[in-house]
Amino acid sequence: MNTIWKYAKYPESLFQSHQSKDCSLDIPKWSLEKCNLSITSAWDWNKIIWKKVRKVVFNLQKRIYKATKSGKYKKARSLMWLLQHSKSGVLLAVKEVTTDNTGKRTAGVDLRKAKTPKDKLKLVDEVLDIYRTNWKGYRALPAKRVMIPKANGKLRPLGIPTIRDRALQASMKFAMEPYWEGIFEPSSYGFRPAMSCIDAIDKITNALIRKQKWILDADITGCFDNIDHKYLLMQIDRTNRKIVRKWLKAGYIQDEELHDTEKGVVQGGTISPLLANIALDQMETDLIEHLRGIKGWKKKIGTTRVNRKINKKTGKSYKYREHLYIDLVRYADDFVVLHEDKEVVEESERFISKWLSERGLELSG
């Protein structure tokens, strides 16, 4: 029978030194609850080798991404489960929300913070226990809503989940993000790893430098606050859907009053930017298919045939759309459509407006 020592053998390599308690060495894993021992009781937060932790997480994320790109979705989901339940994933998630994040000192409705190493390890233990019990009895607490000023003088509602919910969201994001990165369109640049607004600007510049074009410059009204829950949840696999639903339906507290959330994602939630990108994915693909379906417009839009090129320097191959004459560049809830024909741009605006309504969204006036 496995013992606690064997149970903790994997994370032991992540520490500079390991000191175990004599009372825990010979206790079976199944008796953890009976003896009320924490699986992190012998850990030292200050001696964790974070380089090793990040390497374990990154290697799993890379495997998830490759499996998704290869169409091996069952394997990708298995690896996602493995990353979610791994101690390295949970450790890194807790570090992100308690040490790295700028909102680490902001408490949620439970007024709880995790400042000390002991508090952080306790949070790690809680998250691992929720995974170990398969989320049994888990209930997401409402977010604390505060209003922050925007650049234009208006106020933006910011939701602050509890520190435990933030850690769980970060842990799930580590697993979900590489899966969706293997699916997302290349036209999206906001809230994605290794992408920035500079990349979006470069794409627009390259599209305009060849010839003059008409531009639809648009943004979505209250994108985060109005995303349709039903549509969003249908895009997420069944395993994670019920947990994401708990976060979406948790509500928020403002002026000591509880409000239900029937739509939107919490601005301030760790996983919210990823959920917003999931809801807005396929905008470019659906637009191109619609425009090419209009009689006589195939030559205007170009072909959507996907070809493969080989980089002579690296020898690696990559996919690209050949002879496409329309460009869509999206950064979060702002996007532009570029084409040399004004009629195409006007039709794009009409189609995207209808496309967004299916997701509970609309273009700003």
mmCIF file of C-alpha atoms in Angstrom, residues 196-365:
data_model
loop_
_atom_site.group_PDB
_atom_site.id
_atom_site.type_symbol
_atom_site.label_atom_id
_atom_site.label_comp_id
_atom_site.label_asym_id
_atom_site.label_seq_id
_atom_site.Cartn_x
_atom_site.Cartn_y
_atom_site.Cartn_z
ATOM 1 C CA SER A 196 0.630 41.770 -27.741
ATOM 2 C CA CYS A 197 -0.905 44.924 -29.184
ATOM 3 C CA ILE A 198 2.389 45.484 -31.060
ATOM 4 C CA ASP A 199 1.745 42.280 -33.022
ATOM 5 C CA ALA A 200 -1.749 43.494 -33.903
ATOM 6 C CA ILE A 201 -0.373 46.847 -35.069
ATOM 7 C CA ASP A 202 2.229 45.078 -37.217
ATOM 8 C CA LYS A 203 -0.476 42.968 -38.850
ATOM 9 C CA ILE A 204 -2.544 46.069 -39.676
ATOM 10 C CA THR A 205 0.531 47.904 -40.962
ATOM 11 C CA ASN A 206 1.477 45.028 -43.269
ATOM 12 C CA ALA A 207 -2.074 44.910 -44.635
ATOM 13 C CA LEU A 208 -2.147 48.653 -45.387
ATOM 14 C CA ILE A 209 1.365 49.084 -46.697
ATOM 15 C CA ARG A 210 0.571 47.243 -49.928
ATOM 16 C CA LYS A 211 -2.391 49.403 -51.001
ATOM 17 C CA GLN A 212 -5.077 51.717 -49.663
ATOM 18 C CA LYS A 213 -8.039 50.008 -48.032
ATOM 19 C CA TRP A 214 -11.325 50.803 -46.346
ATOM 20 C CA ILE A 215 -11.324 50.123 -42.609
ATOM 21 C CA LEU A 216 -14.082 49.126 -40.208
ATOM 22 C CA ASP A 217 -12.852 50.233 -36.780
ATOM 23 C CA ALA A 218 -15.220 48.771 -34.196
ATOM 24 C CA ASP A 219 -15.486 47.661 -30.597
ATOM 25 C CA ILE A 220 -18.008 45.642 -28.608
ATOM 26 C CA THR A 221 -20.226 47.304 -26.025
ATOM 27 C CA GLY A 222 -19.618 45.927 -22.526
ATOM 28 C CA CYS A 223 -18.074 42.737 -23.856
ATOM 29 C CA PHE A 224 -17.143 41.151 -20.517
ATOM 30 C CA ASP A 225 -20.447 42.114 -18.886
ATOM 31 C CA ASN A 226 -22.795 40.790 -21.593
ATOM 32 C CA ILE A 227 -21.428 37.471 -22.915
ATOM 33 C CA ASP A 228 -24.240 34.937 -23.104
ATOM 34 C CA HIS A 229 -23.615 32.167 -20.557
ATOM 35 C CA LYS A 230 -25.447 29.465 -22.506
ATOM 36 C CA TYR A 231 -23.423 30.042 -25.673
ATOM 37 C CA LEU A 232 -20.104 30.252 -23.805
ATOM 38 C CA LEU A 233 -20.679 27.064 -21.802
ATOM 39 C CA MET A 234 -21.542 25.117 -24.942
ATOM 40 C CA GLN A 235 -18.041 25.845 -26.277
ATOM 41 C CA ILE A 236 -16.357 24.294 -23.213
ATOM 42 C CA ASP A 237 -15.919 20.546 -22.797
ATOM 43 C CA ARG A 238 -18.273 18.792 -20.385
ATOM 44 C CA THR A 239 -15.578 18.048 -17.821
ATOM 45 C CA ASN A 240 -14.858 21.726 -17.129
ATOM 46 C CA ARG A 241 -18.282 23.100 -18.060
ATOM 47 C CA LYS A 242 -19.954 22.491 -14.692
ATOM 48 C CA ILE A 243 -17.100 24.205 -12.826
ATOM 49 C CA VAL A 244 -17.017 27.232 -15.142
ATOM 50 C CA ARG A 245 -20.805 27.496 -14.701
ATOM 51 C CA LYS A 246 -20.323 27.809 -10.933
ATOM 52 C CA TRP A 247 -17.988 30.776 -11.459
ATOM 53 C CA LEU A 248 -20.270 32.420 -14.001
ATOM 54 C CA LYS A 249 -23.350 32.055 -11.775
ATOM 55 C CA ALA A 250 -21.675 32.960 -8.474
ATOM 56 C CA GLY A 251 -23.008 36.525 -8.555
ATOM 57 C CA TYR A 252 -21.411 39.597 -7.017
ATOM 58 C CA ILE A 253 -21.772 41.733 -3.911
ATOM 59 C CA GLN A 254 -21.958 45.506 -4.212
ATOM 60 C CA ASP A 255 -22.878 47.855 -1.375
ATOM 61 C CA GLU A 256 -23.475 44.800 0.850
ATOM 62 C CA GLU A 257 -26.165 43.505 -1.522
ATOM 63 C CA LEU A 258 -25.995 40.205 -3.432
ATOM 64 C CA HIS A 259 -26.735 40.354 -7.181
ATOM 65 C CA ASP A 260 -27.251 37.409 -9.521
ATOM 66 C CA THR A 261 -25.247 37.137 -12.742
ATOM 67 C CA GLU A 262 -27.332 35.975 -15.682
ATOM 68 C CA LYS A 263 -24.769 37.033 -18.282
ATOM 69 C CA GLY A 264 -21.156 38.160 -18.616
ATOM 70 C CA VAL A 265 -17.867 37.117 -17.044
ATOM 71 C CA VAL A 266 -16.253 38.762 -14.041
ATOM 72 C CA GLN A 267 -13.795 41.503 -14.967
ATOM 73 C CA GLY A 268 -11.016 40.662 -12.570
ATOM 74 C CA GLY A 269 -11.416 36.887 -12.670
ATOM 75 C CA THR A 270 -8.199 35.033 -13.505
ATOM 76 C CA ILE A 271 -9.849 32.935 -16.204
ATOM 77 C CA SER A 272 -12.158 35.660 -17.580
ATOM 78 C CA PRO A 273 -9.914 36.876 -20.470
ATOM 79 C CA LEU A 274 -9.615 33.297 -21.746
ATOM 80 C CA LEU A 275 -13.402 32.824 -21.555
ATOM 81 C CA ALA A 276 -13.936 36.065 -23.492
ATOM 82 C CA ASN A 277 -11.587 34.867 -26.250
ATOM 83 C CA ILE A 278 -13.440 31.531 -26.384
ATOM 84 C CA ALA A 279 -16.743 33.357 -26.898
ATOM 85 C CA LEU A 280 -15.317 35.542 -29.698
ATOM 86 C CA ASP A 281 -13.334 32.845 -31.508
ATOM 87 C CA GLN A 282 -14.138 32.044 -35.178
ATOM 88 C CA MET A 283 -15.153 35.641 -36.009
ATOM 89 C CA GLU A 284 -12.734 35.770 -38.948
ATOM 90 C CA THR A 285 -13.565 32.291 -40.293
ATOM 91 C CA ASP A 286 -17.327 32.821 -40.161
ATOM 92 C CA LEU A 287 -17.001 36.261 -41.789
ATOM 93 C CA ILE A 288 -14.909 34.912 -44.679
ATOM 94 C CA GLU A 289 -17.315 32.030 -45.281
ATOM 95 C CA HIS A 290 -20.264 34.449 -45.316
ATOM 96 C CA LEU A 291 -18.639 36.903 -47.735
ATOM 97 C CA ARG A 292 -17.497 34.155 -50.084
ATOM 98 C CA GLY A 293 -21.068 32.860 -50.135
ATOM 99 C CA ILE A 294 -22.345 36.078 -51.723
ATOM 100 C CA LYS A 295 -22.718 35.707 -55.477
ATOM 101 C CA GLY A 296 -19.741 37.099 -57.376
ATOM 102 C CA TRP A 297 -17.683 37.856 -54.264
ATOM 103 C CA LYS A 298 -15.316 34.885 -54.220
ATOM 104 C CA LYS A 299 -12.683 36.744 -56.245
ATOM 105 C CA LYS A 300 -13.073 39.828 -54.017
ATOM 106 C CA ILE A 301 -12.425 37.844 -50.843
ATOM 107 C CA GLY A 302 -9.927 35.367 -52.179
ATOM 108 C CA THR A 303 -9.411 31.724 -51.430
ATOM 109 C CA THR A 304 -9.508 30.220 -47.948
ATOM 110 C CA ARG A 305 -7.494 27.212 -49.022
ATOM 111 C CA VAL A 306 -4.919 26.364 -46.372
ATOM 112 C CA ASN A 307 -1.446 25.620 -47.685
ATOM 113 C CA ARG A 308 1.726 24.679 -45.913
ATOM 114 C CA LYS A 309 5.073 26.458 -46.178
ATOM 115 C CA ILE A 310 8.492 25.301 -45.030
ATOM 116 C CA ASN A 311 10.859 27.767 -43.385
ATOM 117 C CA LYS A 312 14.208 27.273 -45.120
ATOM 118 C CA LYS A 313 16.190 28.328 -42.055
ATOM 119 C CA THR A 314 14.467 26.198 -39.416
ATOM 120 C CA GLY A 315 13.042 23.460 -41.609
ATOM 121 C CA LYS A 316 9.704 23.745 -39.806
ATOM 122 C CA SER A 317 6.422 23.875 -41.699
ATOM 123 C CA TYR A 318 3.460 26.106 -40.938
ATOM 124 C CA LYS A 319 -0.050 26.634 -42.289
ATOM 125 C CA TYR A 320 -1.255 29.812 -43.969
ATOM 126 C CA ARG A 321 -4.182 31.054 -46.061
ATOM 127 C CA GLU A 322 -3.111 31.716 -49.607
ATOM 128 C CA HIS A 323 -4.429 34.651 -51.669
ATOM 129 C CA LEU A 324 -6.801 36.041 -49.012
ATOM 130 C CA TYR A 325 -7.717 39.682 -49.753
ATOM 131 C CA ILE A 326 -9.549 40.608 -46.523
ATOM 132 C CA ASP A 327 -7.975 41.113 -43.110
ATOM 133 C CA LEU A 328 -9.556 40.980 -39.661
ATOM 134 C CA VAL A 329 -7.451 41.848 -36.614
ATOM 135 C CA ARG A 330 -8.956 41.561 -33.130
ATOM 136 C CA TYR A 331 -7.473 42.625 -29.805
ATOM 137 C CA ALA A 332 -9.834 41.603 -26.992
ATOM 138 C CA ASP A 333 -13.124 43.448 -27.730
ATOM 139 C CA ASP A 334 -11.654 45.852 -30.320
ATOM 140 C CA PHE A 335 -11.216 44.823 -33.943
ATOM 141 C CA VAL A 336 -10.721 46.132 -37.464
ATOM 142 C CA VAL A 337 -11.747 44.747 -40.868
ATOM 143 C CA LEU A 338 -9.713 45.874 -43.900
ATOM 144 C CA HIS A 339 -10.603 45.568 -47.584
ATOM 145 C CA GLU A 340 -10.155 47.710 -50.686
ATOM 146 C CA ASP A 341 -13.893 47.541 -51.511
ATOM 147 C CA LYS A 342 -16.144 49.698 -49.319
ATOM 148 C CA GLU A 343 -19.137 47.446 -49.997
ATOM 149 C CA VAL A 344 -17.306 44.466 -48.513
ATOM 150 C CA VAL A 345 -16.491 46.400 -45.340
ATOM 151 C CA GLU A 346 -20.112 47.545 -44.960
ATOM 152 C CA GLU A 347 -21.373 43.981 -45.402
ATOM 153 C CA SER A 348 -18.790 42.817 -42.850
ATOM 154 C CA GLU A 349 -20.222 45.253 -40.311
ATOM 155 C CA ARG A 350 -23.763 43.941 -40.883
ATOM 156 C CA PHE A 351 -22.687 40.306 -40.583
ATOM 157 C CA ILE A 352 -20.538 40.786 -37.457
ATOM 158 C CA SER A 353 -23.366 42.694 -35.774
ATOM 159 C CA LYS A 354 -25.652 39.684 -36.302
ATOM 160 C CA TRP A 355 -22.847 37.271 -35.378
ATOM 161 C CA LEU A 356 -22.310 39.050 -32.064
ATOM 162 C CA SER A 357 -26.021 39.058 -31.193
ATOM 163 C CA GLU A 358 -25.923 35.249 -31.022
ATOM 164 C CA ARG A 359 -23.372 35.643 -28.221
ATOM 165 C CA GLY A 360 -25.381 38.293 -26.370
ATOM 166 C CA LEU A 361 -23.191 41.133 -27.653
ATOM 167 C CA GLU A 362 -23.500 44.164 -29.898
ATOM 168 C CA LEU A 363 -21.305 46.706 -31.632
ATOM 169 C CA SER A 364 -20.899 50.060 -29.933
ATOM 170 C CA GLY A 365 -22.715 52.905 -31.604
#
